[in-house]
mmCIF file of C-alpha atoms and ligand atoms in Angstrom:
data_model
loop_
_atom_site.group_PDB
_atom_site.id
_atom_site.type_symbol
_atom_site.label_atom_id
_atom_site.label_comp_id
_atom_site.label_asym_id
_atom_site.label_seq_id
_atom_site.Cartn_x
_atom_site.Cartn_y
_atom_site.Cartn_z
ATOM 1 C CA MET A 1 -2.465 62.505 25.817
ATOM 2 C CA HIS A 2 0.694 63.284 23.845
ATOM 3 C CA LEU A 3 3.680 61.794 25.675
ATOM 4 C CA LYS A 4 7.372 61.791 25.057
ATOM 5 C CA GLY A 5 9.681 59.255 26.721
ATOM 6 C CA ALA A 6 12.985 57.349 27.076
ATOM 7 C CA LEU A 7 12.843 53.593 27.489
ATOM 8 C CA HIS A 8 16.445 53.003 28.242
ATOM 9 C CA VAL A 9 18.341 55.011 30.826
ATOM 10 C CA HIS A 10 21.342 54.147 33.050
ATOM 11 C CA THR A 11 22.312 55.756 36.310
ATOM 12 C CA THR A 12 24.864 55.457 39.024
ATOM 13 C CA CYS A 13 22.870 52.529 40.248
ATOM 14 C CA SER A 14 24.852 50.636 37.801
ATOM 15 C CA ASP A 15 27.389 51.953 35.206
ATOM 16 C CA GLY A 16 25.813 55.333 34.390
ATOM 17 C CA GLU A 17 27.503 58.538 35.299
ATOM 18 C CA LEU A 18 24.328 60.451 36.350
ATOM 19 C CA THR A 19 22.358 59.917 39.600
ATOM 20 C CA ILE A 20 18.637 59.284 39.377
ATOM 21 C CA PRO A 21 17.824 62.951 40.389
ATOM 22 C CA GLU A 22 20.180 64.210 37.714
ATOM 23 C CA VAL A 23 18.560 62.008 34.892
ATOM 24 C CA VAL A 24 15.132 63.036 36.079
ATOM 25 C CA ASN A 25 16.123 66.752 35.911
ATOM 26 C CA ILE A 26 17.841 66.368 32.498
ATOM 27 C CA TYR A 27 14.961 64.474 30.892
ATOM 28 C CA THR A 28 12.508 66.905 32.470
ATOM 29 C CA GLY A 29 14.418 69.794 30.979
ATOM 30 C CA LEU A 30 14.183 68.054 27.548
ATOM 31 C CA GLY A 31 10.384 67.888 27.872
ATOM 32 C CA PHE A 32 10.025 64.160 28.574
ATOM 33 C CA ASP A 33 7.033 62.831 30.223
ATOM 34 C CA PHE A 34 8.479 59.469 31.258
ATOM 35 C CA ILE A 35 11.727 57.623 31.546
ATOM 36 C CA ALA A 36 12.550 53.995 32.353
ATOM 37 C CA LEU A 37 15.422 53.261 34.684
ATOM 38 C CA THR A 38 17.063 50.230 33.180
ATOM 39 C CA ASP A 39 20.374 49.601 35.033
ATOM 40 C CA HIS A 40 22.296 46.441 34.470
ATOM 41 C CA ASP A 41 21.110 43.475 36.490
ATOM 42 C CA TYR A 42 24.607 42.226 37.483
ATOM 43 C CA LEU A 43 25.694 45.773 38.595
ATOM 44 C CA LEU A 44 22.526 47.043 40.241
ATOM 45 C CA ARG A 45 23.217 48.540 43.695
ATOM 46 C CA PRO A 46 20.672 47.163 46.199
ATOM 47 C CA ASN A 47 17.668 49.428 46.975
ATOM 48 C CA CYS A 48 19.094 52.017 44.627
ATOM 49 C CA TYR A 49 15.777 52.762 42.986
ATOM 50 C CA ASP A 50 14.016 53.457 46.370
ATOM 51 C CA ILE A 51 14.756 57.226 46.032
ATOM 52 C CA VAL A 52 12.312 57.377 43.162
ATOM 53 C CA LYS A 53 9.446 57.486 45.592
ATOM 54 C CA THR A 54 10.828 60.622 47.329
ATOM 55 C CA LEU A 55 11.526 62.692 44.220
ATOM 56 C CA PRO A 56 9.341 65.813 43.773
ATOM 57 C CA THR A 57 8.450 65.219 40.079
ATOM 58 C CA ASP A 58 5.411 64.681 37.865
ATOM 59 C CA MET A 59 7.479 62.523 35.526
ATOM 60 C CA ILE A 60 6.487 58.880 35.269
ATOM 61 C CA ILE A 61 9.488 56.863 36.264
ATOM 62 C CA PHE A 62 9.474 53.208 35.301
ATOM 63 C CA ARG A 63 11.480 50.745 37.245
ATOM 64 C CA GLY A 64 13.307 48.501 34.845
ATOM 65 C CA LEU A 65 16.281 46.253 34.551
ATOM 66 C CA GLU A 66 18.588 45.480 31.711
ATOM 67 C CA LEU A 67 18.931 41.706 31.799
ATOM 68 C CA THR A 68 22.057 40.048 30.519
ATOM 69 C CA VAL A 69 20.887 36.809 28.895
ATOM 70 C CA PHE A 70 22.978 34.037 27.481
ATOM 71 C CA GLU A 71 21.482 32.626 24.346
ATOM 72 C CA LYS A 72 24.222 31.381 21.981
ATOM 73 C CA GLY A 73 26.051 34.447 23.179
ATOM 74 C CA TYR A 74 25.231 37.435 25.357
ATOM 75 C CA VAL A 75 22.169 39.633 24.575
ATOM 76 C CA HIS A 76 20.464 42.316 26.565
ATOM 77 C CA VAL A 77 16.712 42.532 27.183
ATOM 78 C CA ASN A 78 15.156 45.372 29.073
ATOM 79 C CA ARG A 79 12.364 44.463 31.470
ATOM 80 C CA ILE A 80 10.263 47.451 32.336
ATOM 81 C CA LYS A 81 7.558 47.283 35.118
ATOM 82 C CA GLY A 82 4.188 48.882 34.564
ATOM 83 C CA ASP A 83 1.337 49.028 37.110
ATOM 84 C CA THR A 84 0.185 45.566 36.107
ATOM 85 C CA GLU A 85 1.913 45.035 32.734
ATOM 86 C CA ARG A 86 5.551 44.170 32.032
ATOM 87 C CA LEU A 87 7.325 45.196 28.875
ATOM 88 C CA HIS A 88 10.258 43.278 27.448
ATOM 89 C CA ILE A 89 12.518 44.881 24.768
ATOM 90 C CA PHE A 90 15.352 43.220 22.873
ATOM 91 C CA ASN A 91 18.137 45.762 22.970
ATOM 92 C CA HIS A 92 20.382 47.308 20.454
ATOM 93 C CA PRO A 93 20.831 44.484 17.927
ATOM 94 C CA ALA A 94 23.780 46.241 16.240
ATOM 95 C CA GLU A 95 25.851 45.688 19.301
ATOM 96 C CA LEU A 96 25.698 41.935 18.677
ATOM 97 C CA ASP A 97 27.957 42.559 15.578
ATOM 98 C CA LEU A 98 26.364 39.653 13.759
ATOM 99 C CA PRO A 99 25.084 39.105 10.291
ATOM 100 C CA MET A 100 21.355 39.778 9.890
ATOM 101 C CA GLU A 101 20.237 36.190 9.781
ATOM 102 C CA LYS A 102 21.986 35.466 13.061
ATOM 103 C CA VAL A 103 20.455 38.551 14.702
ATOM 104 C CA ILE A 104 16.976 37.297 13.566
ATOM 105 C CA ASP A 105 17.809 33.869 14.958
ATOM 106 C CA ARG A 106 18.929 35.298 18.259
ATOM 107 C CA ILE A 107 15.820 37.449 18.606
ATOM 108 C CA THR A 108 13.632 34.384 17.741
ATOM 109 C CA THR A 109 15.435 32.125 20.321
ATOM 110 C CA VAL A 110 15.373 34.803 23.083
ATOM 111 C CA ALA A 111 11.679 35.378 22.398
ATOM 112 C CA LYS A 112 11.045 31.745 23.511
ATOM 113 C CA ARG A 113 12.265 32.649 26.996
ATOM 114 C CA PHE A 114 11.015 36.172 27.330
ATOM 115 C CA PRO A 115 7.824 37.623 25.930
ATOM 116 C CA ILE A 116 9.548 40.151 23.702
ATOM 117 C CA ASP A 117 7.319 43.121 22.946
ATOM 118 C CA ALA A 118 9.607 45.284 20.933
ATOM 119 C CA VAL A 119 13.132 45.623 19.476
ATOM 120 C CA GLU A 120 15.462 48.508 19.625
ATOM 121 C CA VAL A 121 16.588 50.119 16.358
ATOM 122 C CA THR A 122 19.170 52.388 17.972
ATOM 123 C CA THR A 123 22.586 52.037 19.458
ATOM 124 C CA LYS A 124 23.301 54.665 22.116
ATOM 125 C CA GLY A 125 20.596 56.832 20.484
ATOM 126 C CA PHE A 126 22.028 56.551 17.125
ATOM 127 C CA ARG A 127 19.754 55.156 14.453
ATOM 128 C CA THR A 128 20.409 51.528 13.055
ATOM 129 C CA PRO A 129 17.935 51.587 10.167
ATOM 130 C CA GLU A 130 19.081 48.194 8.896
ATOM 131 C CA TYR A 131 16.906 46.520 11.598
ATOM 132 C CA GLU A 132 13.780 48.446 10.585
ATOM 133 C CA ILE A 133 12.642 45.397 8.470
ATOM 134 C CA PRO A 134 9.589 43.295 8.482
ATOM 135 C CA GLU A 135 11.712 40.213 9.096
ATOM 136 C CA ILE A 136 12.067 41.480 12.643
ATOM 137 C CA PRO A 137 8.306 41.249 13.341
ATOM 138 C CA TYR A 138 8.059 43.479 16.446
ATOM 139 C CA PRO A 139 7.408 47.141 17.224
ATOM 140 C CA LYS A 140 10.787 48.964 16.665
ATOM 141 C CA VAL A 141 11.702 51.441 19.371
ATOM 142 C CA ALA A 142 14.281 54.310 19.422
ATOM 143 C CA THR A 143 16.096 54.811 22.738
ATOM 144 C CA ASP A 144 19.084 56.598 24.099
ATOM 145 C CA ASP A 145 20.604 53.882 26.278
ATOM 146 C CA SER A 146 22.073 56.972 28.054
ATOM 147 C CA HIS A 147 24.947 56.507 30.350
ATOM 148 C CA THR A 148 26.196 60.234 30.336
ATOM 149 C CA ARG A 149 24.698 63.719 29.962
ATOM 150 C CA ILE A 150 25.694 63.928 26.276
ATOM 151 C CA GLY A 151 23.936 60.622 25.628
ATOM 152 C CA CYS A 152 20.526 61.996 26.797
ATOM 153 C CA GLY A 153 17.954 63.064 24.255
ATOM 154 C CA ARG A 154 19.360 61.686 21.061
ATOM 155 C CA ALA A 155 16.413 59.385 20.404
ATOM 156 C CA TRP A 156 13.008 58.913 21.963
ATOM 157 C CA ILE A 157 9.446 57.785 21.412
ATOM 158 C CA GLU A 158 6.244 59.819 21.384
ATOM 159 C CA MET A 159 2.667 58.537 21.654
ATOM 160 C CA ASP A 160 -0.974 59.485 22.236
ATOM 161 C CA CYS A 161 -2.224 57.394 25.102
ATOM 162 C CA PRO A 162 -3.519 57.390 28.600
ATOM 163 C CA ARG A 163 -1.010 58.991 31.021
ATOM 164 C CA SER A 164 -0.290 55.909 32.976
ATOM 165 C CA LYS A 165 2.525 53.289 33.024
ATOM 166 C CA ASP A 166 0.270 50.620 31.617
ATOM 167 C CA GLY A 167 -1.175 53.030 29.043
ATOM 168 C CA ILE A 168 2.395 53.574 27.766
ATOM 169 C CA ILE A 169 3.180 49.914 27.707
ATOM 170 C CA ARG A 170 0.066 49.012 25.847
ATOM 171 C CA ALA A 171 0.789 51.722 23.255
ATOM 172 C CA ILE A 172 4.319 50.271 22.681
ATOM 173 C CA ARG A 173 2.928 46.783 22.429
ATOM 174 C CA ASN A 174 0.293 47.914 19.869
ATOM 175 C CA ASN A 175 2.925 49.720 17.804
ATOM 176 C CA ASP A 176 0.959 52.985 18.455
ATOM 177 C CA PHE A 177 3.921 55.394 18.750
ATOM 178 C CA TRP A 178 6.632 57.287 16.886
ATOM 179 C CA ASN A 179 10.377 57.078 16.869
ATOM 180 C CA CYS A 180 11.941 60.567 17.038
ATOM 181 C CA TYR A 181 15.520 61.659 16.655
ATOM 182 C CA ASN A 182 16.975 64.942 17.468
ATOM 183 C CA GLU A 183 18.037 67.211 14.669
ATOM 184 C CA HIS A 184 21.673 66.265 14.879
ATOM 185 C CA HIS A 185 20.955 62.620 14.828
ATOM 186 C CA ALA A 186 23.387 60.411 13.083
ATOM 187 C CA VAL A 187 23.215 56.883 11.686
ATOM 188 C CA PHE A 188 25.360 54.332 13.654
ATOM 189 C CA PRO A 189 28.041 52.995 11.433
ATOM 190 C CA GLN A 190 27.403 49.491 10.231
ATOM 191 C CA MET A 191 29.765 47.074 11.824
ATOM 192 C CA LYS A 192 29.860 44.693 8.885
HETATM 193 ZN ZN1 ZN B 1 21.720 49.687 28.372
#
């Protein structure tokens, strides 16, 4: 089945401006089949994701968490829960504002603590093509990291896979998906 999805979405459960029903409505309107709620671990309001069960939607809604990890400095790792599988994504390397060799070293070090499955190649939905290199030997995913309405739908992934949480996670792990950007997409300015 052809699926379109957002792997990195913030809500009012942490520092996002939109409630869970609002992000579900917005991404549904944009034709998304799945989203992952990935609010910050240190800001997450207790039981905030419980509303997901009550929403009248066909959308696949992953529960996730954006982990703040200290490893020679702070990095962010998204943990996304499937039915039985769990996905770990090293987030927005451009936000580290480090030279490439240090970014690669940071990913390598973090991968010893977390089973990293993929690395983001976007910052807030803007493409960061400098990380689309073989020296970062992971599937590269495009995400919105949306916190606001305007941040929804800049970048996403599409895939052909079984319509289930684990089906989606396995497709990402197998690098069997496409990164997509909307027609107005811009490249994030290099920080160096
Ligand atoms: Zn985030």
